[in-house]
Coordinates of C-alpha atoms in Angstrom, one line a residue:
X292 CA 27.3 -19.8 9.7
X293 CA 28.4 -17.4 12.5
X294 CA 32.2 -17.3 10.5
X295 CA 30.2 -16.4 7.7
X296 CA 27.6 -14.0 9.2
X297 CA 29.6 -12.0 11.6
X298 CA 32.1 -10.3 9.9
X299 CA 29.0 -8.4 7.8
X300 CA 26.7 -8.2 10.4
X301 CA 29.5 -6.8 13.1
X302 CA 30.0 -3.9 10.7
X303 CA 26.1 -3.3 10.1
X304 CA 24.8 -3.1 13.3
X305 CA 27.3 -1.0 14.6
X306 CA 25.8 1.6 12.3
X307 CA 21.7 0.5 12.3
X308 CA 21.9 -0.7 16.3
X309 CA 25.4 -0.5 18.0
X310 CA 27.4 2.6 18.7
X311 CA 28.6 3.7 22.0
X312 CA 26.7 1.8 24.9
X313 CA 23.4 2.8 26.3
X314 CA 23.6 5.0 29.3
X315 CA 21.5 3.8 32.0
X316 CA 19.0 6.2 33.8
X317 CA 19.2 7.0 37.8
X318 CA 15.7 4.7 37.7
X319 CA 17.4 1.2 36.0
X320 CA 18.6 -1.5 37.8
X321 CA 20.0 -3.2 34.9
X322 CA 23.5 -2.8 36.2
X323 CA 26.5 -5.5 37.2
X324 CA 26.8 -8.8 35.5
X325 CA 23.9 -8.1 33.2
X326 CA 24.9 -4.8 31.9
X327 CA 28.3 -6.5 31.6
X328 CA 27.5 -9.5 29.7
X329 CA 25.1 -7.3 27.2
X330 CA 28.2 -5.3 26.5
X331 CA 30.3 -8.1 25.6
X332 CA 27.2 -9.8 23.6
X333 CA 25.9 -12.1 25.6
X334 CA 22.2 -12.4 25.5
X335 CA 20.5 -9.4 28.2
X336 CA 18.7 -10.5 31.0
X337 CA 15.2 -9.5 32.1
X338 CA 15.4 -5.8 33.6
X339 CA 12.9 -3.7 34.8
X340 CA 10.2 -2.5 32.6
X341 CA 8.4 0.8 32.4
X342 CA 5.0 1.0 33.2
X343 CA 2.1 3.2 31.2
X344 CA -0.8 3.4 33.3
X345 CA -4.5 4.0 31.9
X346 CA -6.8 6.4 33.0
X347 CA -9.3 4.9 35.3
X348 CA -12.8 4.8 33.8
X349 CA -13.7 4.6 37.3
X350 CA -13.0 7.8 38.3
X351 CA -15.0 10.2 36.6
X352 CA -12.8 12.5 34.2
X353 CA -11.8 9.8 32.3
X354 CA -12.1 10.0 27.9
X355 CA -11.6 9.3 24.7
X356 CA -12.0 12.5 22.7
X357 CA -11.3 11.7 19.0
X358 CA -10.6 15.2 18.3
X359 CA -8.0 15.6 21.1
X360 CA -6.5 11.7 19.7
X361 CA -6.4 13.5 16.0
X362 CA -4.1 16.3 17.7
X363 CA -2.0 14.1 19.0
X364 CA -1.7 12.1 15.9
X365 CA -0.9 15.5 14.3
X366 CA 1.8 15.7 17.3
X367 CA 3.4 11.9 17.1
X368 CA 3.6 12.5 12.8
X369 CA 5.8 15.8 13.7
X370 CA 7.8 13.8 15.5
X371 CA 8.1 10.9 12.8
X372 CA 8.9 13.5 10.6
X373 CA 11.8 14.8 12.8
X374 CA 13.6 11.7 13.1
X375 CA 13.1 11.4 9.4
X376 CA 15.2 14.7 8.9
X377 CA 17.6 14.0 12.1
X378 CA 16.3 17.1 13.9
X379 CA 17.8 15.8 17.0
X380 CA 16.8 19.4 19.0
X381 CA 13.4 18.6 17.5
X382 CA 13.3 14.8 19.1
X383 CA 14.4 15.8 22.3
X384 CA 12.2 19.0 22.9
X385 CA 8.9 16.1 22.3
X386 CA 10.0 14.0 25.7
X387 CA 10.1 15.6 29.1
X388 CA 13.0 16.2 31.0
X389 CA 11.8 13.2 33.9
X390 CA 11.5 11.0 30.9
X391 CA 11.3 6.6 31.5
X392 CA 11.9 5.0 28.5
X393 CA 13.3 1.7 26.6
X394 CA 15.4 1.8 23.6
X395 CA 13.7 2.0 20.1
X396 CA 16.9 0.7 18.9
X397 CA 17.7 -3.2 20.7
X398 CA 21.7 -3.4 21.5
X399 CA 21.5 -6.6 19.7
X400 CA 24.0 -10.2 21.3
X401 CA 26.0 -10.3 18.1
X402 CA 27.1 -13.8 19.9
X403 CA 23.3 -15.0 19.7
X404 CA 22.3 -13.2 16.4
X405 CA 25.7 -14.7 14.2
X406 CA 25.0 -18.1 15.7
X407 CA 21.4 -18.1 15.0
X408 CA 20.0 -17.5 18.1
X409 CA 16.5 -18.0 19.1
X410 CA 15.7 -14.2 17.9
X411 CA 17.2 -14.5 14.6
X412 CA 15.3 -16.0 11.5
X413 CA 17.2 -16.1 8.1
X414 CA 14.7 -15.2 5.6
X415 CA 14.5 -15.1 1.9
X416 CA 16.8 -13.1 -0.2
X417 CA 19.6 -12.7 2.4
X418 CA 17.0 -10.6 4.8
X419 CA 17.5 -11.7 8.5
X420 CA 15.1 -10.6 11.3
X421 CA 15.4 -10.2 14.7
X422 CA 12.8 -10.1 16.9
X423 CA 14.3 -8.4 20.1
X424 CA 14.0 -9.6 23.3
X425 CA 12.4 -7.6 26.4
X426 CA 14.2 -4.2 27.1
X427 CA 16.6 -4.4 29.6
X428 CA 17.4 -1.1 30.3
X429 CA 15.7 1.7 31.9
X430 CA 16.6 5.1 29.9
X431 CA 16.2 8.9 31.4
X432 CA 16.0 11.5 28.3
X433 CA 19.8 12.0 27.8
X434 CA 20.4 8.4 27.3
X435 CA 17.5 7.9 25.4
X436 CA 17.9 10.7 22.7
X437 CA 21.8 9.8 22.5
X438 CA 20.7 6.5 21.7
X439 CA 18.4 7.6 18.7
X440 CA 21.2 9.7 17.6
X441 CA 23.8 7.2 17.8
X442 CA 22.0 4.9 15.6
X443 CA 20.3 6.8 13.0
X444 CA 22.7 9.6 12.6
X445 CA 25.7 7.6 11.0
X446 CA 23.3 6.2 8.4
X447 CA 23.2 8.0 5.0
X448 CA 19.5 8.4 5.0
X449 CA 16.4 7.9 5.9
X450 CA 14.0 7.2 3.7
X451 CA 11.2 6.3 5.8
X452 CA 10.0 7.2 9.8
X453 CA 6.3 7.3 10.9
X454 CA 4.9 7.8 14.0
X455 CA 1.0 7.0 14.0
X456 CA -1.4 6.6 17.0
X457 CA -3.5 3.6 16.9
X458 CA -5.5 4.4 19.9
X459 CA -5.3 6.6 23.0
X460 CA -7.6 7.3 26.6
X461 CA -7.0 10.8 28.5
X462 CA -7.4 11.8 31.7
X463 CA -9.0 15.1 33.0
X464 CA -7.5 17.2 35.6
X465 CA -9.6 17.6 38.7
X466 CA -11.3 20.0 39.7
X467 CA -10.5 22.2 35.9
X468 CA -13.2 21.5 33.8
X469 CA -11.8 20.1 30.1
X470 CA -8.5 20.9 30.8
X471 CA -6.3 17.2 30.1
X472 CA -3.9 16.4 32.7
X473 CA -2.3 13.3 30.9
X474 CA -3.3 10.3 28.5
X475 CA -2.0 7.2 27.0
X476 CA -1.6 6.4 23.5
X477 CA -0.7 3.4 21.6
X478 CA 1.3 4.0 19.2
X479 CA 3.1 2.0 15.5
X480 CA 6.6 3.1 14.9
X481 CA 8.2 2.2 11.7
X482 CA 11.7 3.1 10.2
X483 CA 13.8 2.6 6.9
X484 CA 17.4 3.6 6.9
X485 CA 20.4 3.2 4.9
X486 CA 23.9 2.8 5.2
X487 CA 26.5 3.2 2.8
X488 CA 27.5 -0.1 1.3
X489 CA 26.1 -2.1 4.2
X490 CA 22.1 -2.0 3.2
X491 CA 19.0 -1.4 4.9
X492 CA 17.6 -1.4 8.2
X493 CA 14.2 -1.6 8.9
X494 CA 12.7 -1.0 12.2
X495 CA 8.8 -1.9 13.1
X496 CA 8.0 -1.6 16.6
X497 CA 4.4 -0.9 18.8
X498 CA 4.7 1.3 21.8
X499 CA 2.7 2.4 24.9
X500 CA 3.4 6.4 26.0
X501 CA 2.3 8.3 28.8
X502 CA 1.5 11.9 27.2
X503 CA 2.0 14.8 28.9
X504 CA 0.0 18.4 28.4
X505 CA 2.5 20.6 30.1
X506 CA 1.8 24.4 29.6
X507 CA 0.1 24.0 26.7
X508 CA 2.9 21.4 24.8
X509 CA 2.3 18.1 24.8
X510 CA 5.4 15.9 26.1
X511 CA 6.5 11.8 26.3
X512 CA 7.4 11.3 29.6
X513 CA 7.2 7.4 29.8
X514 CA 7.3 4.8 26.4
X515 CA 7.1 1.3 26.3
X516 CA 8.2 -1.0 23.7
X517 CA 5.4 -3.6 23.4
X518 CA 7.0 -5.2 20.3
X519 CA 9.8 -4.9 17.8
X520 CA 11.4 -6.1 14.8
X521 CA 14.7 -5.1 12.9
X522 CA 15.6 -6.6 9.4
X523 CA 18.3 -6.1 7.6
X524 CA 19.1 -6.5 3.9
X525 CA 22.6 -6.5 3.8
X526 CA 22.4 -5.8 0.1
X527 CA 19.6 -4.3 -2.2
X528 CA 17.3 -6.9 -3.2
X529 CA 16.6 -4.4 -6.1
X530 CA 18.4 -1.4 -7.9
X531 CA 17.0 1.3 -9.3
X532 CA 17.8 1.6 -13.0
X533 CA 15.0 2.9 -15.0
X534 CA 17.4 5.9 -16.1
X535 CA 20.1 3.3 -17.4
X536 CA 17.8 1.1 -19.0
X537 CA 16.0 3.9 -20.7
X538 CA 12.7 3.8 -19.1
X539 CA 12.6 7.3 -16.8
X540 CA 10.7 10.0 -17.7
X541 CA 11.1 13.3 -15.6
X542 CA 7.6 14.8 -15.6
X543 CA 6.0 17.6 -14.1
X544 CA 5.7 17.0 -10.1
X545 CA 1.8 16.5 -9.0
X546 CA 0.2 19.6 -7.9
X547 CA 2.8 21.5 -10.3
X548 CA 0.9 23.7 -13.4
X549 CA 0.0 21.0 -16.3
X550 CA -0.2 18.5 -13.6
X551 CA -3.1 18.5 -11.6
X552 CA -5.2 15.5 -12.6
X553 CA -4.8 12.1 -10.8
X554 CA -5.4 10.1 -13.8
X555 CA -3.0 8.4 -17.2
X556 CA -2.2 5.5 -14.7
X557 CA -1.3 2.2 -15.3
X558 CA 1.3 0.5 -18.1
X559 CA 1.2 -2.5 -20.4
X560 CA 3.5 -5.0 -21.1
X561 CA 3.4 -7.2 -24.6
X562 CA 6.2 -8.4 -27.0
X563 CA 4.8 -5.9 -29.7
X564 CA 7.6 -6.3 -32.3
X565 CA 7.3 -10.2 -32.3
X566 CA 11.3 -10.6 -31.7
X567 CA 10.7 -12.4 -28.3
X568 CA 10.8 -9.8 -25.9
X569 CA 8.7 -7.5 -23.5
X570 CA 8.0 -4.0 -24.3
X571 CA 5.9 -1.4 -22.6
X572 CA 3.6 1.2 -23.0
X573 CA 2.9 3.9 -20.6
X574 CA 0.1 6.4 -21.1
X575 CA 0.8 10.0 -20.2
X576 CA -1.3 13.0 -19.7
X577 CA 0.0 14.4 -23.2
X578 CA 1.5 11.5 -25.2
X579 CA 2.0 7.6 -24.5
X580 CA 5.4 6.3 -24.6
X581 CA 6.7 2.6 -25.9
X582 CA 9.2 1.6 -25.3
X583 CA 10.7 -1.4 -27.4
X584 CA 12.9 -3.6 -25.3
X585 CA 16.7 -3.5 -27.0
X586 CA 17.5 -7.3 -25.9
X587 CA 20.6 -6.3 -24.1
X588 CA 18.8 -4.4 -20.6
X589 CA 17.8 -1.2 -22.0
X590 CA 15.0 0.4 -24.0
X591 CA 14.2 2.6 -26.8
X592 CA 11.4 5.0 -26.4
X593 CA 9.5 4.6 -29.5
X594 CA 5.7 5.9 -29.6
X595 CA 6.2 8.7 -32.8
X596 CA 7.5 6.1 -35.0
X597 CA 4.9 3.1 -34.0
X598 CA 2.2 5.1 -34.0
X599 CA 1.5 5.2 -30.4
X600 CA 1.8 9.0 -29.5
X601 CA -1.2 10.2 -30.0
X602 CA -2.3 8.2 -26.9
X603 CA -2.1 11.1 -24.4
X604 CA -4.9 11.4 -21.8
X605 CA -4.8 7.5 -21.9
X606 CA -5.1 5.2 -19.0
X607 CA -5.8 1.2 -18.2
X608 CA -4.0 0.5 -21.1
X609 CA -4.1 -3.4 -22.3
X610 CA -2.3 -5.4 -24.8
X611 CA -4.4 -8.3 -26.8
X612 CA -4.6 -10.3 -29.8
X613 CA -8.4 -9.2 -30.9
X614 CA -8.3 -10.1 -34.3
X615 CA -6.4 -13.6 -33.5
X616 CA -4.0 -12.8 -36.3
X617 CA -1.2 -13.5 -34.2
X618 CA -0.1 -10.5 -32.9
X619 CA -0.8 -7.8 -30.2
X620 CA -2.7 -4.9 -30.1
X621 CA -3.8 -2.0 -27.5
X622 CA -6.8 -0.6 -26.3
X623 CA -6.7 2.4 -24.2
X624 CA -9.1 4.0 -22.2
X625 CA -9.2 8.0 -21.3
X626 CA -10.2 10.1 -18.6
X627 CA -11.2 13.1 -20.3
X628 CA -11.1 16.7 -19.6
X629 CA -13.4 19.6 -19.0
X630 CA -14.9 22.1 -21.5
X631 CA -14.6 26.1 -21.6
X632 CA -18.2 25.6 -19.7
X633 CA -17.0 23.3 -17.3
X634 CA -18.6 20.3 -18.6
X635 CA -17.2 17.1 -19.4
X636 CA -15.4 16.2 -22.3
X637 CA -13.4 13.4 -23.3
X638 CA -12.2 11.0 -25.9
X639 CA -13.9 7.0 -26.0
X640 CA -12.2 4.0 -25.7
X641 CA -9.5 3.6 -28.3
X642 CA -8.1 0.4 -30.3
X643 CA -4.7 0.4 -32.2
X644 CA -4.2 -3.1 -34.1
X645 CA -0.6 -4.2 -34.8
X646 CA 0.6 -4.5 -38.0
X647 CA 2.6 -7.7 -37.1
X648 CA 6.0 -5.7 -36.8
X649 CA 5.3 -3.5 -34.0
X650 CA 3.6 -0.4 -35.7
X651 CA -0.4 0.5 -35.0
X652 CA -3.2 2.4 -36.4
X653 CA -6.2 3.1 -34.8
X654 CA -8.9 1.4 -36.0
X655 CA -11.3 2.9 -33.4
X656 CA -13.8 4.3 -35.4
X657 CA -14.7 0.9 -37.3
X658 CA -14.1 -1.5 -34.9
X659 CA -15.5 0.1 -31.2
X660 CA -19.2 0.6 -32.1
X661 CA -21.1 1.9 -29.3
X662 CA -17.5 2.4 -27.0
X663 CA -18.7 5.4 -25.0
X664 CA -16.9 8.5 -23.8
X665 CA -16.4 7.4 -20.2
X666 CA -13.7 7.8 -17.8
X667 CA -12.4 4.2 -18.3
X668 CA -9.4 3.9 -15.1
X669 CA -9.0 0.1 -16.0
X670 CA -9.6 -2.0 -18.9
X671 CA -9.6 -5.9 -18.7
X672 CA -9.3 -8.1 -21.4
X673 CA -11.0 -11.6 -21.5
X674 CA -13.3 -14.1 -23.2
X675 CA -16.9 -13.5 -21.5
X676 CA -19.1 -15.6 -23.6
X677 CA -17.1 -18.7 -24.7
X678 CA -17.1 -17.9 -28.6
X679 CA -13.0 -17.7 -28.4
X680 CA -12.5 -13.8 -29.5
X681 CA -11.4 -11.9 -26.7
X682 CA -14.1 -9.1 -25.2
X683 CA -13.0 -6.2 -23.2
X684 CA -14.2 -4.5 -20.0
X685 CA -14.0 -1.2 -19.4
X686 CA -14.3 0.0 -15.5
X687 CA -16.2 3.6 -15.9
X688 CA -15.0 5.4 -12.8
X689 CA -16.4 8.7 -12.2
X690 CA -15.3 13.0 -13.0
X691 CA -13.9 14.3 -9.6
X692 CA -13.1 17.5 -11.3
X693 CA -17.8 18.1 -12.5
X694 CA -19.2 15.7 -10.0
X695 CA -18.1 14.0 -6.7
X696 CA -19.0 10.9 -5.8
X697 CA -22.8 10.7 -4.1
X698 CA -21.7 8.9 -1.1
X699 CA -18.5 7.5 0.4
X700 CA -19.6 4.2 1.3
X701 CA -22.2 3.2 -1.5
X702 CA -21.9 5.8 -4.3
X703 CA -24.2 5.5 -7.1
X704 CA -23.7 8.1 -9.2
X705 CA -20.2 6.6 -11.3
X706 CA -19.8 6.5 -14.9
X707 CA -21.5 3.2 -16.2
X708 CA -19.2 0.3 -16.7
X709 CA -18.9 -1.3 -20.6
X710 CA -18.8 -4.3 -21.5
X711 CA -17.7 -4.7 -25.5
X712 CA -18.2 -8.4 -27.1
X713 CA -15.6 -9.0 -29.8
X714 CA -17.3 -10.1 -32.9
X715 CA -15.5 -12.1 -34.7
X716 CA -12.3 -10.1 -34.8
X717 CA -14.4 -7.4 -37.2
X718 CA -15.9 -5.0 -34.3
X719 CA -16.9 -4.9 -31.1
X720 CA -20.5 -4.1 -29.8
X721 CA -21.6 -2.9 -26.5
X722 CA -22.9 -6.5 -24.5
X723 CA -23.0 -4.7 -21.0
X724 CA -27.2 -4.8 -20.1
X725 CA -27.3 -8.4 -22.1
X726 CA -25.0 -9.6 -19.8
X727 CA -26.4 -8.4 -17.0
X728 CA -23.2 -6.1 -15.8
X729 CA -24.7 -2.4 -15.8
X730 CA -23.6 -0.6 -12.7
X731 CA -23.0 3.2 -12.1
X732 CA -20.8 2.2 -9.1
X733 CA -17.3 4.1 -8.7
X734 CA -15.0 1.1 -10.7
X735 CA -11.6 1.1 -10.4
X736 CA -10.2 -1.8 -11.6
X737 CA -11.1 -5.3 -12.7
X738 CA -9.6 -8.9 -13.2
X739 CA -10.9 -11.7 -14.9
X740 CA -10.0 -15.8 -13.7
X741 CA -12.3 -18.4 -13.9
X742 CA -12.2 -18.9 -10.2
X743 CA -14.5 -21.6 -10.0
X744 CA -13.2 -24.0 -12.4
X745 CA -16.4 -24.4 -14.5
X746 CA -14.6 -23.5 -17.8
X747 CA -15.7 -19.4 -18.4
X748 CA -14.3 -16.7 -17.1
X749 CA -15.4 -14.9 -14.4
X750 CA -14.7 -10.8 -13.7
X751 CA -13.7 -8.8 -10.3
X752 CA -14.2 -5.4 -10.0
X753 CA -13.1 -3.3 -7.3
X754 CA -14.8 0.0 -6.4
X755 CA -14.3 2.9 -4.8
X756 CA -16.6 4.4 -2.7
X757 CA -18.9 1.3 -2.5
X758 CA -19.4 -2.3 -2.6
X759 CA -17.1 -4.6 -5.0
X760 CA -18.5 -7.0 -7.5
X761 CA -17.9 -10.9 -8.4
X762 CA -19.3 -11.9 -12.1
X763 CA -20.3 -15.1 -11.9
X764 CA -19.7 -16.1 -15.3
X765 CA -23.1 -18.5 -15.8
X766 CA -21.7 -19.7 -19.1
X767 CA -24.3 -18.3 -21.3
X768 CA -22.8 -14.6 -21.7
X769 CA -24.7 -13.7 -18.5
X770 CA -23.1 -13.1 -15.4
X771 CA -24.6 -12.5 -11.6
X772 CA -23.3 -10.8 -8.5
X773 CA -21.8 -13.6 -6.0
X774 CA -19.5 -11.0 -4.1
X775 CA -22.0 -11.6 -1.2
X776 CA -22.8 -15.1 -1.5
X777 CA -18.8 -15.5 -1.3
X778 CA -18.0 -13.0 1.4
X779 CA -15.8 -11.0 -1.2
X780 CA -18.2 -8.1 -1.0
X781 CA -15.8 -5.4 0.1
X782 CA -16.9 -2.0 0.9
X783 CA -15.3 0.8 -0.5
X784 CA -11.7 2.1 -1.9
X785 CA -10.8 -0.7 -3.4
X786 CA -8.0 -0.3 -5.7
X787 CA -6.7 -3.4 -7.2
X788 CA -7.6 -6.7 -7.6
X789 CA -5.7 -10.0 -8.3
X790 CA -6.2 -13.4 -8.9
X791 CA -3.0 -15.7 -7.5
X792 CA -2.4 -18.8 -5.9
X793 CA -0.7 -17.7 -2.7
X794 CA -0.9 -20.6 -0.2
X795 CA -0.1 -23.5 -3.1
X796 CA -3.2 -25.8 -2.9
X797 CA -3.9 -25.4 -6.7
X798 CA -6.7 -23.0 -6.1
X799 CA -7.4 -19.5 -7.3
X800 CA -7.0 -16.8 -4.4
X801 CA -8.3 -13.7 -4.4
X802 CA -5.5 -10.2 -3.4
X803 CA -7.3 -6.6 -2.8
X804 CA -5.6 -3.5 -2.6
X805 CA -6.9 -0.8 -0.5
X806 CA -5.6 2.4 1.5
X807 CA -4.3 1.6 4.9
X808 CA -5.4 4.6 7.2
X809 CA -4.2 4.3 10.9
X810 CA -6.8 7.1 11.7
X811 CA -9.3 5.8 9.9
X812 CA -9.3 2.3 11.6
X813 CA -8.9 3.8 15.4
X814 CA -11.9 6.6 14.8
X815 CA -14.0 3.7 13.4
X816 CA -12.9 1.6 15.9
X817 CA -13.8 4.1 18.6
X818 CA -17.7 4.5 16.6
X819 CA -18.3 0.4 16.2
X820 CA -17.8 0.2 19.9
X821 CA -20.8 3.0 20.9
X822 CA -22.7 1.6 18.1
X823 CA -22.3 -1.8 17.3
X824 CA -20.4 -3.6 14.5
X825 CA -23.9 -3.3 11.8
X826 CA -23.6 0.1 11.9
X827 CA -19.4 0.5 11.1
X828 CA -18.4 -3.3 9.5
X829 CA -18.4 -1.7 6.1
X830 CA -17.1 1.3 6.8
X831 CA -14.1 -0.1 8.9
X832 CA -13.2 -2.0 5.7
X833 CA -11.9 1.4 3.9
X834 CA -9.6 1.7 6.4
X835 CA -7.7 -1.3 7.0
X836 CA -5.3 -2.0 4.4
X837 CA -5.4 -5.0 1.6
X838 CA -7.5 -8.2 2.1
X839 CA -6.7 -11.7 1.2
X840 CA -9.2 -14.6 0.4
X841 CA -8.3 -17.9 -0.4
X842 CA -10.2 -20.2 -2.7
X843 CA -11.0 -22.9 -0.7
X844 CA -13.9 -25.6 -1.8
X845 CA -17.7 -24.8 0.3
X846 CA -20.2 -27.6 1.5
X847 CA -21.9 -28.8 -1.6
X848 CA -18.4 -29.0 -3.7
X849 CA -18.6 -25.0 -4.8
X850 CA -15.9 -22.9 -5.1
X851 CA -15.8 -20.5 -2.5
X852 CA -13.4 -17.9 -0.1
X853 CA -12.1 -17.7 3.6
X854 CA -10.6 -14.7 4.5
X855 CA -6.9 -15.5 5.1
X856 CA -4.8 -14.0 7.7
X857 CA -1.1 -13.8 5.6
X858 CA 0.4 -10.6 6.1
X859 CA 1.1 -8.3 3.6
X860 CA -2.1 -6.5 3.9
X861 CA -0.7 -2.6 5.4
X862 CA 0.8 -1.3 2.4
X863 CA 0.4 2.1 3.0
X864 CA -1.8 3.9 0.1
X865 CA -2.4 0.9 -1.9
X866 CA -3.0 0.7 -5.7
X867 CA -2.6 -2.2 -7.5
X868 CA -0.7 -5.4 -7.1
X869 CA 1.2 -8.3 -8.8
X870 CA 2.5 -12.0 -8.1
X871 CA 6.0 -12.9 -9.1
X872 CA 8.2 -15.8 -7.6
X873 CA 10.7 -13.4 -6.4
X874 CA 12.7 -15.6 -4.4
X875 CA 12.5 -18.2 -6.7
X876 CA 11.4 -20.7 -4.4
X877 CA 8.6 -22.0 -5.7
X878 CA 6.0 -19.7 -4.0
X879 CA 4.0 -16.5 -4.9
X880 CA 4.9 -13.5 -3.4
X881 CA 3.1 -10.0 -3.3
X882 CA 4.8 -6.9 -4.8
X883 CA 1.9 -3.9 -4.3
X884 CA 2.6 -0.6 -5.6
X885 CA 1.5 2.4 -3.0
X886 CA 1.8 6.5 -2.0
X887 CA -0.1 9.3 -3.2
X888 CA 1.0 13.0 -3.8
X889 CA 5.3 12.0 -3.0
X890 CA 7.0 14.4 -0.8
X891 CA 9.8 14.6 1.6
X892 CA 8.1 14.3 4.8
X893 CA 4.7 11.9 5.9
X894 CA 2.8 15.0 6.0
X895 CA 3.3 15.5 2.2
X896 CA 1.1 12.4 1.2

């Protein structure tokens, strides 16, 4: 292994984690043989650590100030942005002249890494993970800044650099009223860099810092690394080929005139023309896009010639064979718009019938009886009543541009959900109330599966600004909400629901996508400490990211869930997820798309 990995890793680490040797601060005692050994590639000997004291709660003046913590969090984000654009003067200004710090990037012992030492782990797809040991050097300011510049300077680009405050406490200056003298801050650090022809380097670290307010400016005077992990992708796992494949469309950036809405989300795939190849439909604000698979790795956009150009404003599209004639038809939801009197208007759900050759005809008027005009952000096709014909469920969201949600934790003024029952492949009728599924929460996404293995299809509905529902099918065409009973009644900001088997036990697991907010978790955690778990537990769910619920057998043989701790839950502003086997090892992986407003810096999102 050493002979294979060493040449490649040596070159990569020289860019990502090598460069000139760390220069010791006057305070460091890591000299002599230990320092020499580290330079020669031997594992570093344990050295002195930077100590960061916390405000003494026994002394009057120790405070947890949320407003001040928000200021520091913004300051940390600014520091991350300065690293992202490699503003080394700005980075230097964030640290005091008497800084004592442990290096963000370890001087990786090449021999141990190449030989597969205890800190090294080879992951699927050729990814190498190195969990750095305790730092053996204490650096002064000049050496610390130089260590950052040496490691990120040679990289072709940095795609991410995030410093986020996770907790903070402060000490007021004695006899000076509300003047804060210093504080102790814990932060998460995430940096992603790309080296030319050498892959990707990812640093994840947890740090604790002493921050001081010196003449009105915050600076870091001490920095200790609590944990530090490096990932090396020696070659790209995926390559961006959208433009070459013919599926790239350059629209207006969000916020520009003509693109100030947040609808028109999602995509649907199916073999629309029966040639055995998957094609792609993507809704858009002004029109729809149908990318037909050419079979050679490229696609041709043919929405206009195939009858789907006029689907503008569509969202939450889904392919399904509604008339059981053997081809894939298309249903499209719509968000709507405001008219000149500032009243919400819009189009009802639409159904396009496939002629078997990949050409579509709008049959909405004659088939979708009672299909209301609702902002339908997601559609799910499943057999709700077990009659062999596929029904359609539309998640009713709301119109933020007309009326905002009436609660942040249990909103009830969303558009009503809609269950359309398929009557023999001829038409659809509104069966929502009869099925017991009437709801006016802000429903964002849904997913159907027989989670309890009783032979009928159940439905999970992910709600924003409120508690999500698990509609358990009674088998007679009616449903009951079992979310609270089974512990999957997640509250607020759930953007995606996915059924999959993550642990390979043959039972369906539930993966829910939800935004991660470091600031929200920190603030709500403080509220929980002061007011108790009952008052804030539901609110904390709104900020702590994606969630995994593993299917299990409860007492009495009933199907249920236990909360899973498998990782993969902090994905930024998460939307929907999929569960392919990316590395072909026989187990399911998770791919979760995330992001909000795309910008150059983290503050733009």
